Amino acid sequence: MAKEPVRVLVTGAAGQIGYALVPMIARGVMLGADQPVILHMLDIPPAAEALNGVKMELVDAAFPLLKGVVATTDVAEACAGVNIAVMVGGFPRKEGMERKDVMSKNVSIYKSQASALEQYAAPNCKVLFVANPANTNALILKEFAPSIPAKNVTCLTRLDHNRALGQISERLNVPVSEVKNVIIWGNHSSTQYPDVNHATVKTSAGEKPVRELVKDDEWLNGEFITTVQQRGAAIIKARKLSSALSAASAACDHIRDWVLGTPEGTWVSMGVYSDGSYNVPAGLIYSFPVTCKNGEWTVVQGLPIDELSRKKMDSTAEELSEEKALAYSCLT
C-alpha cells in the first residue's frame, strides 16, 4: 500500500540552499526512496519569479516521489498542513550591521512564520532551522509558536558534524562511512566545539578511537577544531558564495535520522532545546550528541568530559546565552 505524501516546507526556497535542497527532498534523499512528498516553497515577493522558475524545474525533472508543489509568497498558504518545516530563509548580516540589527530583522520574519506554523501546520510538525544565527532563530520561533513542542524545534549543526567527519576521514585516508560519533557541542558559530574524544573508526581490527589512530593531539586540539569552526568562511573565500550543497545535504541528513532513526551504536549532532544535560543552561538551543528512534531524539548521556572540553562547552554556552538575551531584547 502506497504511503501518504509528507508535506515539507522549505522557506527561502529560491535561494542557493533552497535550490540545492528541494531536488534532494523530491528525490527521496531526506525521507527515503519510498516516501512521496508534497513540496511547499516559500520566499519573499521580490523572489516570486525565481521561485516560479524553481517550480518549473521541479516539474521538468519528473521526480516520481513528488506528488505536488506549492510555490508561494504567502506564509499561511506555505504553512498549511506541513509535517516538516525547513527554515532556510532569513535576513543575512550585511556590512556595517550590528548583531542586534540582524536579530531584529529576523525576529520580525520568524514571528510571522512561527505564527503561521502555529495556526496552519499539521500537528506534531517538526522544524529545522538552517538560517543563521540558527540556534537563536530556533529559540525565537519557539517563543512565537508555543503549541509546537520544544522537542520539535531544532537547528542545523549536522553540517559541522559532517565537516568534522570529513576532516578525520581525510587525515586518516579512510572512507568517511567508517568514522562515527564525533560531537558538535554548542552554537553553530565559530565558538562551536568539534569533539573527537568519543569518536571511533572502523578498522580491520575492530573499532579504534580516533585519537589513538591520529596520534597527534596538537592537531586534534588545534587545527582540526579551527578548520571545522571556520570551514564556512573558507568556502565563501573559495566560491565567493556560501555553502549550499553541503548545507542542503546536511539538512537532509538531519531530518532523515530524526524521522527514520540513527543506526545502532551511532549518534549525530543536533541543535536541540537544552534540559540542563552536561550542565548546559536549560532553555538554550544547544548542539548535543543525540540518538533518534520513532521520530524522537534523545541526548546521549554519561559521556566523560575532560577539562579542555568543559571549557570549550561553557564558552559556546555563554555566547548562546548572550544571543538569547539579545534576541529577547528585540521582542519588546
PDB file of C-alpha atoms in Angstrom, residues 24-332:
ATOM      1  CA  MET A  24      17.153  16.266  -2.841  1.00  0.00           C
ATOM      2  CA  ILE A  25      13.830  16.157  -0.987  1.00  0.00           C
ATOM      3  CA  ALA A  26      11.944  15.359  -4.200  1.00  0.00           C
ATOM      4  CA  ARG A  27      14.359  12.523  -4.994  1.00  0.00           C
ATOM      5  CA  GLY A  28      13.890  10.864  -1.586  1.00  0.00           C
ATOM      6  CA  VAL A  29      17.229  11.790  -0.017  1.00  0.00           C
ATOM      7  CA  MET A  30      15.510  13.288   3.045  1.00  0.00           C
ATOM      8  CA  LEU A  31      12.687  10.851   3.790  1.00  0.00           C
ATOM      9  CA  GLY A  32      13.533   7.697   1.873  1.00  0.00           C
ATOM     10  CA  ALA A  33      13.074   6.191  -1.575  1.00  0.00           C
ATOM     11  CA  ASP A  34       9.509   5.042  -0.873  1.00  0.00           C
ATOM     12  CA  GLN A  35       8.115   8.223   0.726  1.00  0.00           C
ATOM     13  CA  PRO A  36       6.055  10.517  -1.529  1.00  0.00           C
ATOM     14  CA  VAL A  37       6.316  14.234  -0.774  1.00  0.00           C
ATOM     15  CA  ILE A  38       4.475  17.456  -1.488  1.00  0.00           C
ATOM     16  CA  LEU A  39       6.853  20.392  -1.502  1.00  0.00           C
ATOM     17  CA  HIS A  40       5.772  23.736  -0.071  1.00  0.00           C
ATOM     18  CA  MET A  41       8.161  26.504  -1.136  1.00  0.00           C
ATOM     19  CA  LEU A  42       8.058  29.979   0.408  1.00  0.00           C
ATOM     20  CA  ASP A  43      10.023  33.069  -0.499  1.00  0.00           C
ATOM     21  CA  ILE A  44       9.676  36.851  -0.376  1.00  0.00           C
ATOM     22  CA  PRO A  45       7.703  38.734  -3.074  1.00  0.00           C
ATOM     23  CA  PRO A  46      10.830  40.050  -4.887  1.00  0.00           C
ATOM     24  CA  ALA A  47      11.865  36.412  -5.413  1.00  0.00           C
ATOM     25  CA  ALA A  48       8.459  35.270  -6.716  1.00  0.00           C
ATOM     26  CA  GLU A  49       9.587  34.953 -10.336  1.00  0.00           C
ATOM     27  CA  ALA A  50      12.702  32.977  -9.395  1.00  0.00           C
ATOM     28  CA  LEU A  51      10.563  30.770  -7.130  1.00  0.00           C
ATOM     29  CA  ASN A  52       8.240  30.006 -10.041  1.00  0.00           C
ATOM     30  CA  GLY A  53      11.329  29.061 -12.074  1.00  0.00           C
ATOM     31  CA  VAL A  54      12.313  26.554  -9.377  1.00  0.00           C
ATOM     32  CA  LYS A  55       8.801  25.108  -9.508  1.00  0.00           C
ATOM     33  CA  MET A  56       9.050  24.736 -13.289  1.00  0.00           C
ATOM     34  CA  GLU A  57      12.352  22.865 -12.905  1.00  0.00           C
ATOM     35  CA  LEU A  58      10.836  20.517 -10.339  1.00  0.00           C
ATOM     36  CA  VAL A  59       8.024  19.724 -12.782  1.00  0.00           C
ATOM     37  CA  ASP A  60      10.542  19.244 -15.606  1.00  0.00           C
ATOM     38  CA  ALA A  61      12.652  16.863 -13.517  1.00  0.00           C
ATOM     39  CA  ALA A  62       9.682  14.451 -13.287  1.00  0.00           C
ATOM     40  CA  PHE A  63      10.539  13.150  -9.828  1.00  0.00           C
ATOM     41  CA  PRO A  64       8.383  10.047  -9.196  1.00  0.00           C
ATOM     42  CA  LEU A  65       8.070  10.781  -5.466  1.00  0.00           C
ATOM     43  CA  LEU A  66       6.960  14.393  -5.947  1.00  0.00           C
ATOM     44  CA  LYS A  67       3.167  14.477  -5.692  1.00  0.00           C
ATOM     45  CA  GLY A  68       2.694  18.238  -5.713  1.00  0.00           C
ATOM     46  CA  VAL A  69       4.378  21.639  -5.441  1.00  0.00           C
ATOM     47  CA  VAL A  70       3.122  24.746  -3.662  1.00  0.00           C
ATOM     48  CA  ALA A  71       5.202  27.803  -4.577  1.00  0.00           C
ATOM     49  CA  THR A  72       4.042  30.947  -2.813  1.00  0.00           C
ATOM     50  CA  THR A  73       4.948  34.219  -1.134  1.00  0.00           C
ATOM     51  CA  ASP A  74       2.007  33.832   1.273  1.00  0.00           C
ATOM     52  CA  VAL A  75       3.155  32.443   4.609  1.00  0.00           C
ATOM     53  CA  ALA A  76      -0.242  30.998   5.584  1.00  0.00           C
ATOM     54  CA  GLU A  77      -0.550  29.102   2.287  1.00  0.00           C
ATOM     55  CA  ALA A  78       3.031  27.866   2.637  1.00  0.00           C
ATOM     56  CA  CYS A  79       2.490  26.507   6.151  1.00  0.00           C
ATOM     57  CA  ALA A  80      -0.881  24.845   5.556  1.00  0.00           C
ATOM     58  CA  GLY A  81      -0.752  21.212   6.661  1.00  0.00           C
ATOM     59  CA  VAL A  82       3.032  20.873   6.605  1.00  0.00           C
ATOM     60  CA  ASN A  83       4.581  17.975   8.530  1.00  0.00           C
ATOM     61  CA  ILE A  84       8.188  19.172   8.302  1.00  0.00           C
ATOM     62  CA  ALA A  85       9.439  22.765   8.057  1.00  0.00           C
ATOM     63  CA  VAL A  86      12.994  23.561   6.964  1.00  0.00           C
ATOM     64  CA  MET A  87      13.661  27.220   7.721  1.00  0.00           C
ATOM     65  CA  VAL A  88      16.297  28.332   5.253  1.00  0.00           C
ATOM     66  CA  GLY A  89      15.179  31.895   4.551  1.00  0.00           C
ATOM     67  CA  GLY A  90      16.427  34.675   6.810  1.00  0.00           C
ATOM     68  CA  PHE A  91      17.913  38.138   6.784  1.00  0.00           C
ATOM     69  CA  PRO A  92      21.698  37.894   6.378  1.00  0.00           C
ATOM     70  CA  ARG A  93      24.129  40.123   8.213  1.00  0.00           C
ATOM     71  CA  LYS A  94      25.397  42.821   5.861  1.00  0.00           C
ATOM     72  CA  GLU A  95      28.426  45.052   6.035  1.00  0.00           C
ATOM     73  CA  GLY A  96      28.088  47.681   8.743  1.00  0.00           C
ATOM     74  CA  MET A  97      25.233  45.923  10.543  1.00  0.00           C
ATOM     75  CA  GLU A  98      25.393  45.152  14.244  1.00  0.00           C
ATOM     76  CA  ARG A  99      24.272  41.748  15.540  1.00  0.00           C
ATOM     77  CA  LYS A 100      21.236  43.376  17.137  1.00  0.00           C
ATOM     78  CA  ASP A 101      20.178  44.812  13.759  1.00  0.00           C
ATOM     79  CA  VAL A 102      20.240  41.355  12.183  1.00  0.00           C
ATOM     80  CA  MET A 103      18.467  39.834  15.172  1.00  0.00           C
ATOM     81  CA  SER A 104      15.760  42.477  14.992  1.00  0.00           C
ATOM     82  CA  LYS A 105      15.136  41.754  11.294  1.00  0.00           C
ATOM     83  CA  ASN A 106      14.941  38.006  11.938  1.00  0.00           C
ATOM     84  CA  VAL A 107      12.664  38.419  14.948  1.00  0.00           C
ATOM     85  CA  SER A 108      10.168  40.086  12.628  1.00  0.00           C
ATOM     86  CA  ILE A 109      10.488  37.348   9.974  1.00  0.00           C
ATOM     87  CA  TYR A 110      10.214  34.431  12.379  1.00  0.00           C
ATOM     88  CA  LYS A 111       7.430  35.956  14.428  1.00  0.00           C
ATOM     89  CA  SER A 112       5.286  35.877  11.267  1.00  0.00           C
ATOM     90  CA  GLN A 113       6.405  32.386  10.214  1.00  0.00           C
ATOM     91  CA  ALA A 114       6.054  30.961  13.720  1.00  0.00           C
ATOM     92  CA  SER A 115       2.511  32.296  13.993  1.00  0.00           C
ATOM     93  CA  ALA A 116       1.633  30.707  10.646  1.00  0.00           C
ATOM     94  CA  LEU A 117       3.132  27.347  11.641  1.00  0.00           C
ATOM     95  CA  GLU A 118       1.288  27.562  14.952  1.00  0.00           C
ATOM     96  CA  GLN A 119      -2.000  28.168  13.173  1.00  0.00           C
ATOM     97  CA  TYR A 120      -1.767  26.139   9.966  1.00  0.00           C
ATOM     98  CA  ALA A 121       0.873  23.364  10.220  1.00  0.00           C
ATOM     99  CA  ALA A 122      -0.019  19.744  10.874  1.00  0.00           C
ATOM    100  CA  PRO A 123       0.007  18.559  14.485  1.00  0.00           C
ATOM    101  CA  ASN A 124       3.466  17.444  15.633  1.00  0.00           C
ATOM    102  CA  CYS A 125       5.193  19.367  12.813  1.00  0.00           C
ATOM    103  CA  LYS A 126       8.991  19.044  13.012  1.00  0.00           C
ATOM    104  CA  VAL A 127      11.004  22.243  12.487  1.00  0.00           C
ATOM    105  CA  LEU A 128      14.645  22.549  11.442  1.00  0.00           C
ATOM    106  CA  PHE A 129      16.433  25.902  11.380  1.00  0.00           C
ATOM    107  CA  VAL A 130      19.179  26.402   8.827  1.00  0.00           C
ATOM    108  CA  ALA A 131      19.157  30.218   8.617  1.00  0.00           C
ATOM    109  CA  ASN A 132      21.749  31.868  10.853  1.00  0.00           C
ATOM    110  CA  PRO A 133      22.044  32.502  13.704  1.00  0.00           C
ATOM    111  CA  ALA A 134      20.374  29.097  13.605  1.00  0.00           C
ATOM    112  CA  ASN A 135      20.311  28.287  17.333  1.00  0.00           C
ATOM    113  CA  THR A 136      18.825  31.621  18.317  1.00  0.00           C
ATOM    114  CA  ASN A 137      16.426  31.819  15.365  1.00  0.00           C
ATOM    115  CA  ALA A 138      15.023  28.470  16.548  1.00  0.00           C
ATOM    116  CA  LEU A 139      14.564  29.956  20.006  1.00  0.00           C
ATOM    117  CA  ILE A 140      12.677  32.920  18.520  1.00  0.00           C
ATOM    118  CA  LEU A 141      10.344  30.609  16.630  1.00  0.00           C
ATOM    119  CA  LYS A 142       9.706  28.565  19.748  1.00  0.00           C
ATOM    120  CA  GLU A 143       8.698  31.768  21.567  1.00  0.00           C
ATOM    121  CA  PHE A 144       6.004  32.587  18.991  1.00  0.00           C
ATOM    122  CA  ALA A 145       4.754  29.037  18.376  1.00  0.00           C
ATOM    123  CA  PRO A 146       4.123  27.791  21.927  1.00  0.00           C
ATOM    124  CA  SER A 147       1.934  24.864  20.851  1.00  0.00           C
ATOM    125  CA  ILE A 148       4.794  23.317  18.866  1.00  0.00           C
ATOM    126  CA  PRO A 149       6.562  21.040  21.380  1.00  0.00           C
ATOM    127  CA  ALA A 150      10.069  22.138  22.366  1.00  0.00           C
ATOM    128  CA  LYS A 151      11.382  18.752  21.182  1.00  0.00           C
ATOM    129  CA  ASN A 152      10.094  19.552  17.686  1.00  0.00           C
ATOM    130  CA  VAL A 153      12.193  22.712  17.229  1.00  0.00           C
ATOM    131  CA  THR A 154      15.805  22.059  16.231  1.00  0.00           C
ATOM    132  CA  CYS A 155      18.668  23.733  14.419  1.00  0.00           C
ATOM    133  CA  LEU A 156      21.289  22.500  11.984  1.00  0.00           C
ATOM    134  CA  THR A 157      24.677  21.539  13.382  1.00  0.00           C
ATOM    135  CA  ARG A 158      24.812  18.397  11.232  1.00  0.00           C
ATOM    136  CA  LEU A 159      26.777  20.402   8.660  1.00  0.00           C
ATOM    137  CA  ASP A 160      29.516  20.956  11.255  1.00  0.00           C
ATOM    138  CA  HIS A 161      29.243  17.307  12.321  1.00  0.00           C
ATOM    139  CA  ASN A 162      29.717  16.188   8.704  1.00  0.00           C
ATOM    140  CA  ARG A 163      32.639  18.581   8.285  1.00  0.00           C
ATOM    141  CA  ALA A 164      34.302  17.019  11.327  1.00  0.00           C
ATOM    142  CA  LEU A 165      33.766  13.517   9.932  1.00  0.00           C
ATOM    143  CA  GLY A 166      35.252  14.667   6.637  1.00  0.00           C
ATOM    144  CA  GLN A 167      38.383  16.097   8.267  1.00  0.00           C
ATOM    145  CA  ILE A 168      39.059  12.863  10.166  1.00  0.00           C
ATOM    146  CA  SER A 169      38.375  10.817   7.045  1.00  0.00           C
ATOM    147  CA  GLU A 170      40.909  12.845   5.041  1.00  0.00           C
ATOM    148  CA  ARG A 171      43.512  12.820   7.815  1.00  0.00           C
ATOM    149  CA  LEU A 172      43.389   9.026   8.167  1.00  0.00           C
ATOM    150  CA  ASN A 173      42.702   8.312   4.495  1.00  0.00           C
ATOM    151  CA  VAL A 174      39.682   6.156   5.311  1.00  0.00           C
ATOM    152  CA  PRO A 175      36.128   6.241   3.902  1.00  0.00           C
ATOM    153  CA  VAL A 176      34.009   8.765   5.790  1.00  0.00           C
ATOM    154  CA  SER A 177      31.447   5.999   6.387  1.00  0.00           C
ATOM    155  CA  GLU A 178      33.977   4.281   8.678  1.00  0.00           C
ATOM    156  CA  VAL A 179      34.167   7.305  11.045  1.00  0.00           C
ATOM    157  CA  LYS A 180      31.439   7.874  13.630  1.00  0.00           C
ATOM    158  CA  ASN A 181      30.460   9.589  16.870  1.00  0.00           C
ATOM    159  CA  VAL A 182      32.170  12.926  16.569  1.00  0.00           C
ATOM    160  CA  ILE A 183      30.267  15.592  18.527  1.00  0.00           C
ATOM    161  CA  ILE A 184      29.492  19.231  17.845  1.00  0.00           C
ATOM    162  CA  TRP A 185      28.780  20.981  21.124  1.00  0.00           C
ATOM    163  CA  GLY A 186      27.056  24.350  21.320  1.00  0.00           C
ATOM    164  CA  ASN A 187      26.443  27.090  18.798  1.00  0.00           C
ATOM    165  CA  HIS A 188      26.542  26.931  15.005  1.00  0.00           C
ATOM    166  CA  SER A 189      29.205  29.641  15.049  1.00  0.00           C
ATOM    167  CA  SER A 190      32.957  29.975  15.437  1.00  0.00           C
ATOM    168  CA  THR A 191      32.628  29.073  19.149  1.00  0.00           C
ATOM    169  CA  GLN A 192      31.241  25.593  18.427  1.00  0.00           C
ATOM    170  CA  TYR A 193      33.341  22.752  19.817  1.00  0.00           C
ATOM    171  CA  PRO A 194      34.064  19.799  17.492  1.00  0.00           C
ATOM    172  CA  ASP A 195      34.909  16.955  19.896  1.00  0.00           C
ATOM    173  CA  VAL A 196      36.575  13.680  18.840  1.00  0.00           C
ATOM    174  CA  ASN A 197      37.190  12.278  22.316  1.00  0.00           C
ATOM    175  CA  HIS A 198      34.451   9.656  21.836  1.00  0.00           C
ATOM    176  CA  ALA A 199      34.783   9.179  18.068  1.00  0.00           C
ATOM    177  CA  THR A 200      35.884   5.894  16.531  1.00  0.00           C
ATOM    178  CA  VAL A 201      36.983   4.492  13.183  1.00  0.00           C
ATOM    179  CA  LYS A 202      36.091   1.044  11.862  1.00  0.00           C
ATOM    180  CA  THR A 203      39.280  -0.875  11.059  1.00  0.00           C
ATOM    181  CA  SER A 204      40.106  -4.475  10.156  1.00  0.00           C
ATOM    182  CA  ALA A 205      40.951  -4.963  13.840  1.00  0.00           C
ATOM    183  CA  GLY A 206      37.639  -3.515  15.031  1.00  0.00           C
ATOM    184  CA  GLU A 207      36.630  -0.008  16.088  1.00  0.00           C
ATOM    185  CA  LYS A 208      39.538   2.143  17.263  1.00  0.00           C
ATOM    186  CA  PRO A 209      39.450   5.591  18.947  1.00  0.00           C
ATOM    187  CA  VAL A 210      40.198   8.492  16.620  1.00  0.00           C
ATOM    188  CA  ARG A 211      42.854   9.859  18.999  1.00  0.00           C
ATOM    189  CA  GLU A 212      44.653   6.519  19.010  1.00  0.00           C
ATOM    190  CA  LEU A 213      44.754   6.412  15.207  1.00  0.00           C
ATOM    191  CA  VAL A 214      45.576  10.066  14.538  1.00  0.00           C
ATOM    192  CA  LYS A 215      48.343  10.102  17.148  1.00  0.00           C
ATOM    193  CA  ASP A 216      48.523  13.912  17.071  1.00  0.00           C
ATOM    194  CA  ASP A 217      46.751  15.649  19.945  1.00  0.00           C
ATOM    195  CA  GLU A 218      48.183  19.001  18.917  1.00  0.00           C
ATOM    196  CA  TRP A 219      46.371  18.766  15.572  1.00  0.00           C
ATOM    197  CA  LEU A 220      43.154  17.404  17.103  1.00  0.00           C
ATOM    198  CA  ASN A 221      43.075  20.115  19.788  1.00  0.00           C
ATOM    199  CA  GLY A 222      44.109  22.907  17.426  1.00  0.00           C
ATOM    200  CA  GLU A 223      43.990  22.926  13.628  1.00  0.00           C
ATOM    201  CA  PHE A 224      41.213  20.320  13.407  1.00  0.00           C
ATOM    202  CA  ILE A 225      38.921  22.399  15.630  1.00  0.00           C
ATOM    203  CA  THR A 226      39.603  25.702  13.870  1.00  0.00           C
ATOM    204  CA  THR A 227      39.215  24.102  10.423  1.00  0.00           C
ATOM    205  CA  VAL A 228      35.725  22.852  11.305  1.00  0.00           C
ATOM    206  CA  GLN A 229      34.810  26.131  13.017  1.00  0.00           C
ATOM    207  CA  GLN A 230      35.931  28.252  10.065  1.00  0.00           C
ATOM    208  CA  ARG A 231      35.004  25.947   7.191  1.00  0.00           C
ATOM    209  CA  GLY A 232      32.062  28.093   6.147  1.00  0.00           C
ATOM    210  CA  ALA A 233      34.276  31.172   5.831  1.00  0.00           C
ATOM    211  CA  ALA A 234      36.849  29.162   3.863  1.00  0.00           C
ATOM    212  CA  ILE A 235      34.174  28.062   1.393  1.00  0.00           C
ATOM    213  CA  ILE A 236      32.931  31.629   0.963  1.00  0.00           C
ATOM    214  CA  LYS A 237      36.512  32.696   0.243  1.00  0.00           C
ATOM    215  CA  ALA A 238      36.909  29.921  -2.342  1.00  0.00           C
ATOM    216  CA  ARG A 239      33.476  30.042  -4.016  1.00  0.00           C
ATOM    217  CA  LYS A 240      32.629  33.700  -3.356  1.00  0.00           C
ATOM    218  CA  LEU A 241      29.343  32.192  -2.212  1.00  0.00           C
ATOM    219  CA  SER A 242      28.282  30.426   0.976  1.00  0.00           C
ATOM    220  CA  SER A 243      27.942  26.665   1.472  1.00  0.00           C
ATOM    221  CA  ALA A 244      24.841  25.472  -0.350  1.00  0.00           C
ATOM    222  CA  LEU A 245      25.319  21.887  -1.498  1.00  0.00           C
ATOM    223  CA  SER A 246      26.787  20.705   1.823  1.00  0.00           C
ATOM    224  CA  ALA A 247      24.208  22.621   3.869  1.00  0.00           C
ATOM    225  CA  ALA A 248      21.350  21.114   1.862  1.00  0.00           C
ATOM    226  CA  SER A 249      22.819  17.628   2.204  1.00  0.00           C
ATOM    227  CA  ALA A 250      23.234  18.087   5.970  1.00  0.00           C
ATOM    228  CA  ALA A 251      19.631  19.258   6.307  1.00  0.00           C
ATOM    229  CA  CYS A 252      18.518  16.040   4.601  1.00  0.00           C
ATOM    230  CA  ASP A 253      20.748  14.000   6.937  1.00  0.00           C
ATOM    231  CA  HIS A 254      19.317  15.781   9.999  1.00  0.00           C
ATOM    232  CA  ILE A 255      15.666  15.193   9.078  1.00  0.00           C
ATOM    233  CA  ARG A 256      16.244  11.646   7.770  1.00  0.00           C
ATOM    234  CA  ASP A 257      17.882  10.489  11.013  1.00  0.00           C
ATOM    235  CA  TRP A 258      15.295  12.331  13.124  1.00  0.00           C
ATOM    236  CA  VAL A 259      12.369  10.714  11.289  1.00  0.00           C
ATOM    237  CA  LEU A 260      13.808   7.301  10.364  1.00  0.00           C
ATOM    238  CA  GLY A 261      16.261   6.812  13.260  1.00  0.00           C
ATOM    239  CA  THR A 262      20.006   6.658  13.787  1.00  0.00           C
ATOM    240  CA  PRO A 263      21.919   3.391  13.297  1.00  0.00           C
ATOM    241  CA  GLU A 264      22.504   1.318  16.425  1.00  0.00           C
ATOM    242  CA  GLY A 265      25.613   2.491  18.265  1.00  0.00           C
ATOM    243  CA  THR A 266      25.832   5.757  16.345  1.00  0.00           C
ATOM    244  CA  TRP A 267      24.956   9.267  17.408  1.00  0.00           C
ATOM    245  CA  VAL A 268      24.702  12.526  15.476  1.00  0.00           C
ATOM    246  CA  SER A 269      24.815  16.203  16.421  1.00  0.00           C
ATOM    247  CA  MET A 270      21.608  18.253  16.583  1.00  0.00           C
ATOM    248  CA  GLY A 271      20.863  21.678  17.978  1.00  0.00           C
ATOM    249  CA  VAL A 272      18.073  20.932  20.463  1.00  0.00           C
ATOM    250  CA  TYR A 273      16.358  22.501  23.458  1.00  0.00           C
ATOM    251  CA  SER A 274      18.591  22.013  26.495  1.00  0.00           C
ATOM    252  CA  ASP A 275      17.149  20.349  29.578  1.00  0.00           C
ATOM    253  CA  GLY A 276      20.327  21.006  31.577  1.00  0.00           C
ATOM    254  CA  SER A 277      22.235  17.933  30.365  1.00  0.00           C
ATOM    255  CA  TYR A 278      26.032  18.247  30.662  1.00  0.00           C
ATOM    256  CA  ASN A 279      25.496  21.371  32.804  1.00  0.00           C
ATOM    257  CA  VAL A 280      24.380  23.349  29.763  1.00  0.00           C
ATOM    258  CA  PRO A 281      21.873  26.001  30.901  1.00  0.00           C
ATOM    259  CA  ALA A 282      18.292  24.881  30.324  1.00  0.00           C
ATOM    260  CA  GLY A 283      16.364  26.937  27.804  1.00  0.00           C
ATOM    261  CA  LEU A 284      19.103  27.281  25.177  1.00  0.00           C
ATOM    262  CA  ILE A 285      19.038  25.638  21.761  1.00  0.00           C
ATOM    263  CA  TYR A 286      22.425  23.896  22.025  1.00  0.00           C
ATOM    264  CA  SER A 287      24.086  21.194  19.956  1.00  0.00           C
ATOM    265  CA  PHE A 288      24.374  17.824  21.693  1.00  0.00           C
ATOM    266  CA  PRO A 289      25.110  14.257  20.633  1.00  0.00           C
ATOM    267  CA  VAL A 290      21.750  12.558  20.116  1.00  0.00           C
ATOM    268  CA  THR A 291      20.267   9.271  19.017  1.00  0.00           C
ATOM    269  CA  CYS A 292      16.903   9.120  17.248  1.00  0.00           C
ATOM    270  CA  LYS A 293      14.172   6.498  17.309  1.00  0.00           C
ATOM    271  CA  ASN A 294      10.477   6.568  16.354  1.00  0.00           C
ATOM    272  CA  GLY A 295      10.711  10.229  15.349  1.00  0.00           C
ATOM    273  CA  GLU A 296      12.143  11.373  18.693  1.00  0.00           C
ATOM    274  CA  TRP A 297      15.672  12.468  19.614  1.00  0.00           C
ATOM    275  CA  THR A 298      17.380  11.676  22.922  1.00  0.00           C
ATOM    276  CA  VAL A 299      20.574  13.293  24.220  1.00  0.00           C
ATOM    277  CA  VAL A 300      23.365  10.743  24.730  1.00  0.00           C
ATOM    278  CA  GLN A 301      24.051  10.788  28.464  1.00  0.00           C
ATOM    279  CA  GLY A 302      27.021   9.923  30.664  1.00  0.00           C
ATOM    280  CA  LEU A 303      29.927  10.764  28.368  1.00  0.00           C
ATOM    281  CA  PRO A 304      33.043  11.753  30.342  1.00  0.00           C
ATOM    282  CA  ILE A 305      34.020  15.390  29.764  1.00  0.00           C
ATOM    283  CA  ASP A 306      37.648  16.435  30.196  1.00  0.00           C
ATOM    284  CA  GLU A 307      38.824  19.876  31.329  1.00  0.00           C
ATOM    285  CA  LEU A 308      39.525  21.213  27.820  1.00  0.00           C
ATOM    286  CA  SER A 309      36.108  20.099  26.612  1.00  0.00           C
ATOM    287  CA  ARG A 310      34.348  21.606  29.617  1.00  0.00           C
ATOM    288  CA  LYS A 311      35.963  24.977  28.995  1.00  0.00           C
ATOM    289  CA  LYS A 312      35.006  24.996  25.307  1.00  0.00           C
ATOM    290  CA  MET A 313      31.456  23.783  26.015  1.00  0.00           C
ATOM    291  CA  ASP A 314      30.969  26.541  28.592  1.00  0.00           C
ATOM    292  CA  SER A 315      32.369  29.179  26.241  1.00  0.00           C
ATOM    293  CA  THR A 316      29.904  28.383  23.458  1.00  0.00           C
ATOM    294  CA  ALA A 317      27.042  28.235  26.005  1.00  0.00           C
ATOM    295  CA  GLU A 318      27.986  31.732  27.196  1.00  0.00           C
ATOM    296  CA  GLU A 319      27.779  33.028  23.619  1.00  0.00           C
ATOM    297  CA  LEU A 320      24.354  31.431  23.201  1.00  0.00           C
ATOM    298  CA  SER A 321      23.145  32.979  26.461  1.00  0.00           C
ATOM    299  CA  GLU A 322      24.254  36.394  25.191  1.00  0.00           C
ATOM    300  CA  GLU A 323      22.495  35.821  21.855  1.00  0.00           C
ATOM    301  CA  LYS A 324      19.338  34.735  23.678  1.00  0.00           C
ATOM    302  CA  ALA A 325      19.361  37.918  25.755  1.00  0.00           C
ATOM    303  CA  LEU A 326      19.891  39.978  22.599  1.00  0.00           C
ATOM    304  CA  ALA A 327      17.034  38.205  20.806  1.00  0.00           C
ATOM    305  CA  TYR A 328      14.671  38.673  23.726  1.00  0.00           C
ATOM    306  CA  SER A 329      15.535  42.380  23.882  1.00  0.00           C
ATOM    307  CA  CYS A 330      14.317  42.586  20.268  1.00  0.00           C
ATOM    308  CA  LEU A 331      10.976  41.040  21.202  1.00  0.00           C
ATOM    309  CA  THR A 332       9.910  44.061  23.223  1.00  0.00           C
TER     310      THR A 332
END
